[in-house]
CSV table of C-alpha atoms in Angstrom, one decimal:
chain,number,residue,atom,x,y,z
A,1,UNK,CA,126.6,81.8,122.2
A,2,UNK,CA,125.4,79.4,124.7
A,3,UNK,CA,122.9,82.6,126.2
A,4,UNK,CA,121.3,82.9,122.6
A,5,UNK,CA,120.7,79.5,122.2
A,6,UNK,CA,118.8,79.6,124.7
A,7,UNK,CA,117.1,83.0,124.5
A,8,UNK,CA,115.6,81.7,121.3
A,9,UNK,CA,114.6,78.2,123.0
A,10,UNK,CA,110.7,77.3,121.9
A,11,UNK,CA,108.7,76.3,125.2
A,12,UNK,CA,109.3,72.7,124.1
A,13,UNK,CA,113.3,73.0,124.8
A,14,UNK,CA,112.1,74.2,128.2
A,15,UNK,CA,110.3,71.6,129.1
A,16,UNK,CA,112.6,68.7,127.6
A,17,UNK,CA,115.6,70.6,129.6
A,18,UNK,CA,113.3,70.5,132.6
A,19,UNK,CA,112.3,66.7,132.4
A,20,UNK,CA,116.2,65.5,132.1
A,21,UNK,CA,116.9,67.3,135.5
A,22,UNK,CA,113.6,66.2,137.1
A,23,UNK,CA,113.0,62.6,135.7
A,24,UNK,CA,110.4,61.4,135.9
A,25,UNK,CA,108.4,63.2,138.6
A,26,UNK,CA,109.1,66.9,136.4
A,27,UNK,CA,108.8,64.7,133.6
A,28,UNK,CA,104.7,64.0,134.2
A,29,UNK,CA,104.3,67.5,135.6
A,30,UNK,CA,105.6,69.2,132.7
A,31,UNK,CA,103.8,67.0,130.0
A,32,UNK,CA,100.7,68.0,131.5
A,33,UNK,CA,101.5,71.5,132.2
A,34,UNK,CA,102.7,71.6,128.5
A,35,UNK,CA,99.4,69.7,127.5
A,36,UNK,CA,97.1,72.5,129.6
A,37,UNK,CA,99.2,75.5,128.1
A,38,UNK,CA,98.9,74.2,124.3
A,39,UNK,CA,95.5,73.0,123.9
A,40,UNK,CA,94.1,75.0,126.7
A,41,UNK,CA,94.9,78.6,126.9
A,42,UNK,CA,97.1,79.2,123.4
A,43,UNK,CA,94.0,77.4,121.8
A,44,UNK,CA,91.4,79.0,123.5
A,45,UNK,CA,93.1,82.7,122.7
A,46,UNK,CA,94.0,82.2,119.5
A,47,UNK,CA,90.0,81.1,118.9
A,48,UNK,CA,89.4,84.5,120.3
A,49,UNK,CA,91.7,86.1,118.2
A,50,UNK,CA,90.1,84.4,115.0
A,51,UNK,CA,87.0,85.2,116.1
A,52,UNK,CA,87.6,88.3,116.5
A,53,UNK,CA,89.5,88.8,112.7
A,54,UNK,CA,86.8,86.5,111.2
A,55,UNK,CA,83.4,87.5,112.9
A,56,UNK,CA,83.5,90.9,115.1
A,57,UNK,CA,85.7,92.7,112.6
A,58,UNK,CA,83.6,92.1,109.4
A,59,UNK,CA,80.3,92.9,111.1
A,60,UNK,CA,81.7,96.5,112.3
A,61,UNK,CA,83.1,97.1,108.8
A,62,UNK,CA,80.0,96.2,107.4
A,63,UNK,CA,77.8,98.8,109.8
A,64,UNK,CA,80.3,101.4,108.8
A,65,UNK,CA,80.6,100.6,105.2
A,66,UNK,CA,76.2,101.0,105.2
A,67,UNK,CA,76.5,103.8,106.8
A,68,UNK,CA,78.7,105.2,104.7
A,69,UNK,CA,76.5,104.2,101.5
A,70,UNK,CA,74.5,107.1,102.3
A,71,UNK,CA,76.4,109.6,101.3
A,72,UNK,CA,76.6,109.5,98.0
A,73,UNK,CA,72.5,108.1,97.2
A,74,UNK,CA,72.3,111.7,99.9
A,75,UNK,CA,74.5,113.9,97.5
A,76,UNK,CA,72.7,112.2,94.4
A,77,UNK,CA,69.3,113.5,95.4
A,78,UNK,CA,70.5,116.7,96.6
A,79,UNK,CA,72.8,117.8,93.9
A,80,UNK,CA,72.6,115.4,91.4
A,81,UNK,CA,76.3,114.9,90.7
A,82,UNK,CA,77.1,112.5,87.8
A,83,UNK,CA,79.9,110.6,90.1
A,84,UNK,CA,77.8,110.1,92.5
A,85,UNK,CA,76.1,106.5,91.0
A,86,UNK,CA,79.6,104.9,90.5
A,87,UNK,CA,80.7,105.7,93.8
A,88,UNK,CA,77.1,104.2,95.3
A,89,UNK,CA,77.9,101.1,93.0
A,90,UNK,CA,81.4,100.6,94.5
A,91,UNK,CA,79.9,100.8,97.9
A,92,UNK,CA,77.3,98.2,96.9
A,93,UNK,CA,79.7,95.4,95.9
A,94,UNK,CA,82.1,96.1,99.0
A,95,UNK,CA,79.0,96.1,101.1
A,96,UNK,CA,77.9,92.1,98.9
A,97,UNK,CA,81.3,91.0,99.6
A,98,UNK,CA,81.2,92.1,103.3
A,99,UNK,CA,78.1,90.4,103.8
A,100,UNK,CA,79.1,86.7,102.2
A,101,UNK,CA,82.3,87.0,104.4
A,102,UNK,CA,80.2,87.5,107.8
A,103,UNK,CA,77.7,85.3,106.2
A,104,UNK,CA,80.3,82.6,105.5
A,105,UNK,CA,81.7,82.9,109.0
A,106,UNK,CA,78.8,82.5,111.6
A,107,UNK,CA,78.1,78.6,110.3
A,108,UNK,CA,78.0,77.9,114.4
A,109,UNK,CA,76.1,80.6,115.1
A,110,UNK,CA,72.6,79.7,114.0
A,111,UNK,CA,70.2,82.6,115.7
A,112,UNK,CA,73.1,85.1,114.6
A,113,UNK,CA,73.2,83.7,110.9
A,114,UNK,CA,69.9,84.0,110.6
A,115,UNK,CA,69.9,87.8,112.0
A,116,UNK,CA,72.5,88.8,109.3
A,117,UNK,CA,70.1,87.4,106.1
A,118,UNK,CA,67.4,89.8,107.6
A,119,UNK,CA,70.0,92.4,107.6
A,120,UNK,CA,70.8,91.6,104.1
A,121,UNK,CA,66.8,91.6,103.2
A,122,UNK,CA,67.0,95.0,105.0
A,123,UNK,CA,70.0,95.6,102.7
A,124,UNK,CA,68.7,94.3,99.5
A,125,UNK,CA,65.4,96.3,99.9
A,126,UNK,CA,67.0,99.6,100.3
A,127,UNK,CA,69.5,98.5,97.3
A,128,UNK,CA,66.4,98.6,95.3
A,129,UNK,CA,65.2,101.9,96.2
A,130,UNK,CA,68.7,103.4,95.6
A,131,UNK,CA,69.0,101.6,91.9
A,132,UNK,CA,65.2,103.8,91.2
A,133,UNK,CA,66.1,106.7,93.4
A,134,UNK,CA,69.6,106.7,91.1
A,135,UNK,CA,68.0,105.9,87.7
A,136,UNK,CA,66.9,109.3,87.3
A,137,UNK,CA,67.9,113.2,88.3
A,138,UNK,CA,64.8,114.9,90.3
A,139,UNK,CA,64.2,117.9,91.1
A,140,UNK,CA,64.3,119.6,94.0
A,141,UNK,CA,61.1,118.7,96.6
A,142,UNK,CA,59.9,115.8,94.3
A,143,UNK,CA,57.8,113.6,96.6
A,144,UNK,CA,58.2,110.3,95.2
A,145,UNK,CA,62.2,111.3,95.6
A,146,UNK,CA,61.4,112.2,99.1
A,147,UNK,CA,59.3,109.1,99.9
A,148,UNK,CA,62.4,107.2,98.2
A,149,UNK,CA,65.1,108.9,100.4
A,150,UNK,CA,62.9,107.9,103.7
A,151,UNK,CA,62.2,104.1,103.1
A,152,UNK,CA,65.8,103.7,101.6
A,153,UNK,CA,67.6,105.6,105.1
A,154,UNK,CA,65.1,103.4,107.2
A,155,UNK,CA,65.7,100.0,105.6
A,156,UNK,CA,69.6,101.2,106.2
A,157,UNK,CA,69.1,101.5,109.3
A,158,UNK,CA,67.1,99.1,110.0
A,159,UNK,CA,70.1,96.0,108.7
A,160,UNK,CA,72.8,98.2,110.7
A,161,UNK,CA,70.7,98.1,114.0
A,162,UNK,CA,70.3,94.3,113.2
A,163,UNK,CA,73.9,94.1,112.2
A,164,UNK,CA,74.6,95.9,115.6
A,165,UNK,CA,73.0,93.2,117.4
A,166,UNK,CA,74.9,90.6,115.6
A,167,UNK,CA,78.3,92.9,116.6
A,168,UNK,CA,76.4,92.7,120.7
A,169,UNK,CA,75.9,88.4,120.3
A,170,UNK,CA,79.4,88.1,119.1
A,171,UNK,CA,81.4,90.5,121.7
A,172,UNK,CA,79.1,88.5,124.6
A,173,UNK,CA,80.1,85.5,123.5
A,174,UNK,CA,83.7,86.3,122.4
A,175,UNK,CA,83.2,87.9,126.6
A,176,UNK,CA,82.6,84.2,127.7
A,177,UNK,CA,85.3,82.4,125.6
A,178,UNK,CA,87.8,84.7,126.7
A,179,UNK,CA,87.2,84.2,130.5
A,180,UNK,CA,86.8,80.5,130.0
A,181,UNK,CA,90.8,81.0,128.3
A,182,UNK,CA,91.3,83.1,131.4
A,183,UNK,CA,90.4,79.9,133.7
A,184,UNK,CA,92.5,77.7,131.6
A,185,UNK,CA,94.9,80.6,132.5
A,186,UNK,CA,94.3,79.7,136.1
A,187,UNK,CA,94.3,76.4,135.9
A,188,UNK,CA,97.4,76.1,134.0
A,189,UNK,CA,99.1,78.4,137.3
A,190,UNK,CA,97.5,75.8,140.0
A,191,UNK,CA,98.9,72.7,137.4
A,192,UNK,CA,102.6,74.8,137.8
A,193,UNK,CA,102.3,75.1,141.2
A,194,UNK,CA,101.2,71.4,141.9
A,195,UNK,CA,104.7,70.5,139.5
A,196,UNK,CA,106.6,72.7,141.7
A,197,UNK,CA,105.6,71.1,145.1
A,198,UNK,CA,106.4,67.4,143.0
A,199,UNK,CA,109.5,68.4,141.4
A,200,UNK,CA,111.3,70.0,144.3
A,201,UNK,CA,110.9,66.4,146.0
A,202,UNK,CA,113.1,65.2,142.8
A,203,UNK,CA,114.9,68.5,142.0
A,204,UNK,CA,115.1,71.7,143.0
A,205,UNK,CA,117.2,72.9,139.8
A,206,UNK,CA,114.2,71.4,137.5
A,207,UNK,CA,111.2,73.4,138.9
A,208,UNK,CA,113.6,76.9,139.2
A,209,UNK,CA,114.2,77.1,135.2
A,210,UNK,CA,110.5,75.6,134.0
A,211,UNK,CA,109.1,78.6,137.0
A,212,UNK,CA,111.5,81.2,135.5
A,213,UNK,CA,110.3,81.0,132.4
A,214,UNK,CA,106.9,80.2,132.4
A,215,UNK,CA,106.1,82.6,135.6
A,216,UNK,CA,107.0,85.9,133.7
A,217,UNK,CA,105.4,85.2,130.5
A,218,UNK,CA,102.2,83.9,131.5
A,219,UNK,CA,101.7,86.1,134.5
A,220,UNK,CA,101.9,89.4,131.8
A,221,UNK,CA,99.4,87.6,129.1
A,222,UNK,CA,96.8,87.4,132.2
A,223,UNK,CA,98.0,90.5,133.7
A,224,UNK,CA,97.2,92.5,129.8
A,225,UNK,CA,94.0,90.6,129.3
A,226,UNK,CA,92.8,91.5,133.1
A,227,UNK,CA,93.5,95.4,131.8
A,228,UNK,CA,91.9,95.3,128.5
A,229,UNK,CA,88.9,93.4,129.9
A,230,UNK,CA,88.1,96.4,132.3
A,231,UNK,CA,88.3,98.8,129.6
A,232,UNK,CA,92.2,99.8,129.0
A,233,UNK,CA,92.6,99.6,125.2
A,234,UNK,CA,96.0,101.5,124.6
A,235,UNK,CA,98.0,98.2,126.8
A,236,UNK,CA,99.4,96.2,125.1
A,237,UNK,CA,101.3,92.5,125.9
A,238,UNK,CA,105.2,92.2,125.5
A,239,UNK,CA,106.1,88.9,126.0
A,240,UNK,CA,109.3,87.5,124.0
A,241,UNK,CA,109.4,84.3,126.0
A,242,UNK,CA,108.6,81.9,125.1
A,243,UNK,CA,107.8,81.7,120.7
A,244,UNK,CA,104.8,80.4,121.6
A,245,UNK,CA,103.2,82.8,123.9
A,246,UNK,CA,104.9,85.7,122.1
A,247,UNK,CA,102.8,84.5,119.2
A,248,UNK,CA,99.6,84.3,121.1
A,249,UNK,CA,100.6,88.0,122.9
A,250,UNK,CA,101.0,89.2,119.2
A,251,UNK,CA,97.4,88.1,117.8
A,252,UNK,CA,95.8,89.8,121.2
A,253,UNK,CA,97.8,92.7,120.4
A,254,UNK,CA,96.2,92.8,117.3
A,255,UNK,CA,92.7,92.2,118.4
A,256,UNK,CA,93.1,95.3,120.7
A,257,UNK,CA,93.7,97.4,118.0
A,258,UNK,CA,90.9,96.3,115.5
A,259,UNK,CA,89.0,97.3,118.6
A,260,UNK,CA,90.5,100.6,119.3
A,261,UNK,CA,90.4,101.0,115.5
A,262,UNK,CA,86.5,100.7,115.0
A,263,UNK,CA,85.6,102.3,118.5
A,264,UNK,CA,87.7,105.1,116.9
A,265,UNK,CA,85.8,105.1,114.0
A,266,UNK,CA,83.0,105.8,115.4
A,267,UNK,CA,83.8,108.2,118.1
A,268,UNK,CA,85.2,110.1,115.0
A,269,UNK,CA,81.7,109.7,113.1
A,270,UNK,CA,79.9,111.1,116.6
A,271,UNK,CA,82.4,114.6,116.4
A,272,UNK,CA,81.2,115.0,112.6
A,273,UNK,CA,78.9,117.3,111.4
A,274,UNK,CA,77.7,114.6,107.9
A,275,UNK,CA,76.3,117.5,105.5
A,276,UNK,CA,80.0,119.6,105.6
A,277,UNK,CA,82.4,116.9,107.3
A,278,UNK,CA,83.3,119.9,109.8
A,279,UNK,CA,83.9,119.3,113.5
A,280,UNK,CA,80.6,119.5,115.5
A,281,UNK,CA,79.2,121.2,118.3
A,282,UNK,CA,80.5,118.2,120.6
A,283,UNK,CA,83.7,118.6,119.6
A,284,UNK,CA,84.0,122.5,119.8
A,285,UNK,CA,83.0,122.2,123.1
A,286,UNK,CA,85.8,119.7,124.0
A,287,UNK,CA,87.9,122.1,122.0
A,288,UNK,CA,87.4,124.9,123.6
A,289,UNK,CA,87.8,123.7,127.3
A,290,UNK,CA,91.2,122.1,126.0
A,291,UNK,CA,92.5,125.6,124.5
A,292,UNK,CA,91.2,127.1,128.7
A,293,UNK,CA,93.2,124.4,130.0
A,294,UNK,CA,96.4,125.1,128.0
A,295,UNK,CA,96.3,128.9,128.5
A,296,UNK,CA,95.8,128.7,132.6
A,297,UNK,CA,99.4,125.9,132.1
A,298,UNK,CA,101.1,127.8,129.4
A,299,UNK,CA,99.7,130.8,128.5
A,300,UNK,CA,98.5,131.0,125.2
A,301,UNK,CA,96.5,133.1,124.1
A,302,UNK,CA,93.6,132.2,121.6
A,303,UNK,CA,90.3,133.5,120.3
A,304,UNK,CA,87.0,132.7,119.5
A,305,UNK,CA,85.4,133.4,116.2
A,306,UNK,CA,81.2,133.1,115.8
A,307,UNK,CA,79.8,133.2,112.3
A,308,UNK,CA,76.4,133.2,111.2
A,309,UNK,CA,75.4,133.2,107.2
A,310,UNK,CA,72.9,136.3,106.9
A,311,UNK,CA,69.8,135.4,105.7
A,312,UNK,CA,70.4,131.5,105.8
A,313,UNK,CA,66.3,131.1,106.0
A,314,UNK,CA,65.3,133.2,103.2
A,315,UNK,CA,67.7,131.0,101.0
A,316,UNK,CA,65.7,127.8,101.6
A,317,UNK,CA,62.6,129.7,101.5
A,318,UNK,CA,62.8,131.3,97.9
A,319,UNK,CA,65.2,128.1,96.7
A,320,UNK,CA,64.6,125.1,98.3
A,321,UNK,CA,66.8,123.3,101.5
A,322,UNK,CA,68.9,121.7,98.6
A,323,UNK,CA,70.3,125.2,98.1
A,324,UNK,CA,70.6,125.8,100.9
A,325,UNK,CA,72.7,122.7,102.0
A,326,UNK,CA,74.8,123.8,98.9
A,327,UNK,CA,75.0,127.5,100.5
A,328,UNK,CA,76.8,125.5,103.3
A,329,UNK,CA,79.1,123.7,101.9
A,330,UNK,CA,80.5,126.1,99.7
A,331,UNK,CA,80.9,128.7,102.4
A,332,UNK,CA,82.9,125.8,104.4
A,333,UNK,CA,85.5,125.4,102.0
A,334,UNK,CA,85.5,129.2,101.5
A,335,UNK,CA,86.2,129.5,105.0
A,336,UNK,CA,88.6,126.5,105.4
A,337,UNK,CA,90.5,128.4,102.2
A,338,UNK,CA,91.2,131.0,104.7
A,339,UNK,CA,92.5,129.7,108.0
A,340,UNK,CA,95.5,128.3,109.0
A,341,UNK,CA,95.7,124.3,109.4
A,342,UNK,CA,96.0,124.7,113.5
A,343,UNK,CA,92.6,126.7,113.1
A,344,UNK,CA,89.8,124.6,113.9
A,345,UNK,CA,86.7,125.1,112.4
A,346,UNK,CA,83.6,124.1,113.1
A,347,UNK,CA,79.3,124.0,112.5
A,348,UNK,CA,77.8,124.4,116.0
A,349,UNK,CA,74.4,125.2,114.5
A,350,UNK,CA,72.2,125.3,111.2
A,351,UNK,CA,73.7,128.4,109.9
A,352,UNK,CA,76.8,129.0,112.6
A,353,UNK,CA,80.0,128.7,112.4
A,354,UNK,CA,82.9,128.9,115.1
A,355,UNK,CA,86.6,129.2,114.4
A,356,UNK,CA,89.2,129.2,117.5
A,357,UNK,CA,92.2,131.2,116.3
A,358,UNK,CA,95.4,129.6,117.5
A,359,UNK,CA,98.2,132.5,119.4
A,360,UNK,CA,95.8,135.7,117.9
A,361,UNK,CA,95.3,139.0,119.5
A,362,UNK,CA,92.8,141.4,119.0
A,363,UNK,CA,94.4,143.0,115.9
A,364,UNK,CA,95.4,139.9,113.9
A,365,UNK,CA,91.8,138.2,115.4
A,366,UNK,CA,90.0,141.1,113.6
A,367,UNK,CA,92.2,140.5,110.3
A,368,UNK,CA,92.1,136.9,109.9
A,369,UNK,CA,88.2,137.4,110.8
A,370,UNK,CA,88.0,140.5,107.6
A,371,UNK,CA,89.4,137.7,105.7
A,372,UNK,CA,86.5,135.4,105.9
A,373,UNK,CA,83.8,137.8,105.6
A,374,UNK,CA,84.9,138.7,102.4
A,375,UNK,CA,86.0,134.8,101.2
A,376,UNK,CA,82.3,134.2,102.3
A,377,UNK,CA,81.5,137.2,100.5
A,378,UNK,CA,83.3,136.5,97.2
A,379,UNK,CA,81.7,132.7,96.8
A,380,UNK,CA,78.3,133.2,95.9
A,381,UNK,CA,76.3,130.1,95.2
A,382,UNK,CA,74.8,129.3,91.5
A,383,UNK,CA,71.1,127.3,91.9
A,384,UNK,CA,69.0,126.7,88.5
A,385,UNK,CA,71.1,129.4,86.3
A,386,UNK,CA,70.5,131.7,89.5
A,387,UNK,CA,73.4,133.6,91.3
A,388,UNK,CA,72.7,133.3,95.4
A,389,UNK,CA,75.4,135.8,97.4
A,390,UNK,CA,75.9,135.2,100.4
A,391,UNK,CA,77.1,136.8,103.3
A,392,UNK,CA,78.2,136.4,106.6
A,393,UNK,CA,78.3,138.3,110.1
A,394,UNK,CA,81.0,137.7,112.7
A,395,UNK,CA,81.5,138.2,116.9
A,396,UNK,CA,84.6,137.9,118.2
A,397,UNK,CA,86.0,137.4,121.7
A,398,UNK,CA,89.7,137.4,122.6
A,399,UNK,CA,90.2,134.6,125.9
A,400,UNK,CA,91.4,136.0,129.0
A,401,UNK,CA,92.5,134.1,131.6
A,402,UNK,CA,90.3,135.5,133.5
A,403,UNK,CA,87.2,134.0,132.0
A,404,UNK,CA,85.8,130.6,131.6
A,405,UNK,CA,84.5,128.8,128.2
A,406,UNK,CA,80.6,129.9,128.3
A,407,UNK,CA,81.7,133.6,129.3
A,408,UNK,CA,84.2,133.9,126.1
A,409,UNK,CA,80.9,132.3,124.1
A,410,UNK,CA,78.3,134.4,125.2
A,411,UNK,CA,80.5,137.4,124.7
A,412,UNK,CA,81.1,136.6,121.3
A,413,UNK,CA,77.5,135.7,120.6
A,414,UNK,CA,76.6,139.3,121.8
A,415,UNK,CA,79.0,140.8,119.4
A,416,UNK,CA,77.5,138.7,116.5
A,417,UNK,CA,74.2,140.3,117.5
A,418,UNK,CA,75.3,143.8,117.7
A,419,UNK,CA,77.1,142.7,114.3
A,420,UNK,CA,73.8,141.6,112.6
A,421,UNK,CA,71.6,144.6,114.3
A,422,UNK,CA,73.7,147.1,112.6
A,423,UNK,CA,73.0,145.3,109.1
A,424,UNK,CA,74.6,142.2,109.0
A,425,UNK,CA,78.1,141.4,106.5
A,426,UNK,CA,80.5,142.8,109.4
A,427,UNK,CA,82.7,142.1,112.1
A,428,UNK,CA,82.0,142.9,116.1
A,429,UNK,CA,84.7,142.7,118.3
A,430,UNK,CA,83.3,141.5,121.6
A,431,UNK,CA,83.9,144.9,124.3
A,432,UNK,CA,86.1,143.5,127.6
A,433,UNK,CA,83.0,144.7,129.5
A,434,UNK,CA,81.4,141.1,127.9
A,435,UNK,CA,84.4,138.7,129.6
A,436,UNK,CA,83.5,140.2,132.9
């Protein structure tokens, strides 16, 4: 009973059962250490914490969320889909709110203020250009839909560059505030150790419970901002002693994670390919050195798939690059139809594909591959009343140990070439002569 009473005892308990012991001497000590502690270094992180929820925060969601509006003014113009306005519209009012919130939150920040309303002229401009670019369909090529297209994606990125310096002034600052907290951090240790020279003169007992439970706590809220300020972002601060701290461990707790969160966000947007949504050439390569790595410590076997649509050029020739982008992303979700969820697939070029086929030999490699040539095959692509089939042509590699990522790829290029010499719409199975 007595041992959860004073588990659950607030900082303020400490101290009052510290000054009783310690008179008057702990007495002063601890009212300034208790002084330094509340307005000092809970204040100063829970500023950076607000901060953070109220300033960084909005500004990142804000670049994301203009970003984002690209999409569907992009699939507007290129394929003239109905839903596509309503959706733009939705993204304009969350993109108005964003912007009073940020707005509404850098009142101290003058220079910073002032960069956010030119991001929002930036904003309103290319608002404008969507509303004509959206008020009617136009066909494929038009220039004043092109010209359109250009100034709207520059003004966009033109406010999300701005914004991105607003996002730079706020971390540098947030940066400064948050080792001024870390001095009062400091400070606040040299004001315990000054009490603990003072109150061993008046009692020994006094300074051993304040230094237990102060020591601990504080020692793990430097030690987790020290980490996260040279670059870990997966720690995180336990502290359940006392309330008070635990409450300022929990708020930078959560600041870490908005962080992670957007950095996230964006790494994710960097592994994208944005016209299909698959997986990118950056992230096949990391991919595919993973999958080398596993097989030399376990053993498993893989193999590599290379796809390229036949005749991809003559498509935007004879119907324009709108078909053509259309040509993509239907033979992307004829493909993704196919393969198992543990089958990655992604565009590492205009036209190319790459699948990595998880645990496949050579047999069920050349099935699996049979089955996308013909789901390619059986999805042709309807442009202006006019039926477009396509085709594809496939290499395929099976990973040995004995090779390395760029030997498996080149050998599988080479069979897609041999695949395409001898007339394209087939699949090449890469000879072991190719992995030597």
């Amino acid at each position: 009973m007595l041992h959860a009473i004073w588990k659950g005892a607030s900082l303020r308990t400490w101290i009052g059962f510290g000054m009783a012991i310690a008179i008057l001497p702990l007495g002063a000590s601890a009212l300034a250490g208790y002084l330094v502690l509340d307005h000092g270094v809970i204040a100063s992180f829970q500023d950076v914490a607000q901060r953070q929820r109220e300033q960084i925060d909005p500004t990142q969601r804000l670049r994301l969320l203009l970003i984002g509006a690209t999409t569907p003014l992009d699939d507007f113009m290129d394929e003239g889909d109905a839903a596509e306005p309503p959706a733009y519209r939705v993204k304009r009012g969350q993109i108005e709110a964003t912007f009073a919130e940020v707005h509404e939150h850098l009142e101290s920040t003058p220079e910073l203020r002032t960069l956010v309303e030119r991001a929002r002229d930036d904003w309103t401009a290319a608002d404008k250009l969507a509303g004509e670019a959206l008020s009617v369909r136009r066909a494929p090529g038009d220039p004043r839909g092109a010209v359109l297209m250009d100034e709207f994606h520059g003004d966009i990125n033109a406010a999300v560059d701005k914004l991105g310096a607003v996002y730079d002034g706020l971390a540098t600052d947030l940066h400064h505030d948050h080792d001024d907290a870390m001095r009062d951090v400091e400070r606040t240790e040299w004001l315990a150790v000054l009490a603990a020279i003072v109150s061993v003169i008046a009692v020994l007992v006094g300074v051993t419970i304040i230094g237990r439970v102060m020591s601990a706590s504080v020692e793990r809220l430097v030690s987790g901002a020290e980490l996260f300020a040279s670059g870990d972002r997966d720690h995180r601060i336990d502290i359940s002693l006392p309330p008070e701290l635990h409450r300022v461990a929990a708020e930078f707790n959560k600041m870490i994670g908005r962080i992670h969160e957007s950095e996230g966000a964006l790494t994710e947007l960097a592994r994208r390919d944005p016209l299909t949504h698959l997986l990118n050439r950056r992230a096949f390569d990391d991919e595919l050195a993973e999958r080398f790595a596993r097989q030399q410590r376990f053993n498993e076997a893989f193999a590599l798939l290379v796809l390229d649509l036949d005749h991809f050029k003559r498509v935007n020739d004879q119907h324009g690059h709108a078909a053509g982008d259309e040509v993509l992303r239907t033979a992307t979700r004829a493909l993704s139809a196919e393969l198992r969820s543990f089958d990655p697939l992604f565009r590492i070029g205009g036209e190319e594909f790459a699948v990595i086929l998880t645990g496949s030999d050579a047999s069920s490699a050349q099935l699996a591959a049979e089955r996308l040539r013909r789901a390619v095959a059986h999805h042709p692509v309807t442009v202006d009343g006019t039926a477009i089939t396509v085709t594809v042509s496939i290499g395929m590699a099976i990973a040995t140990a004995a090779a390395a990522p760029d030997t498996l790829i080149r050998a599988a290029d080479a069979a897609l070439y041999r695949a395409k010499a001898d007339g394209r719409n087939q699949v090449v199975m890469s000879a072991p002569l190719d992995l030597q």
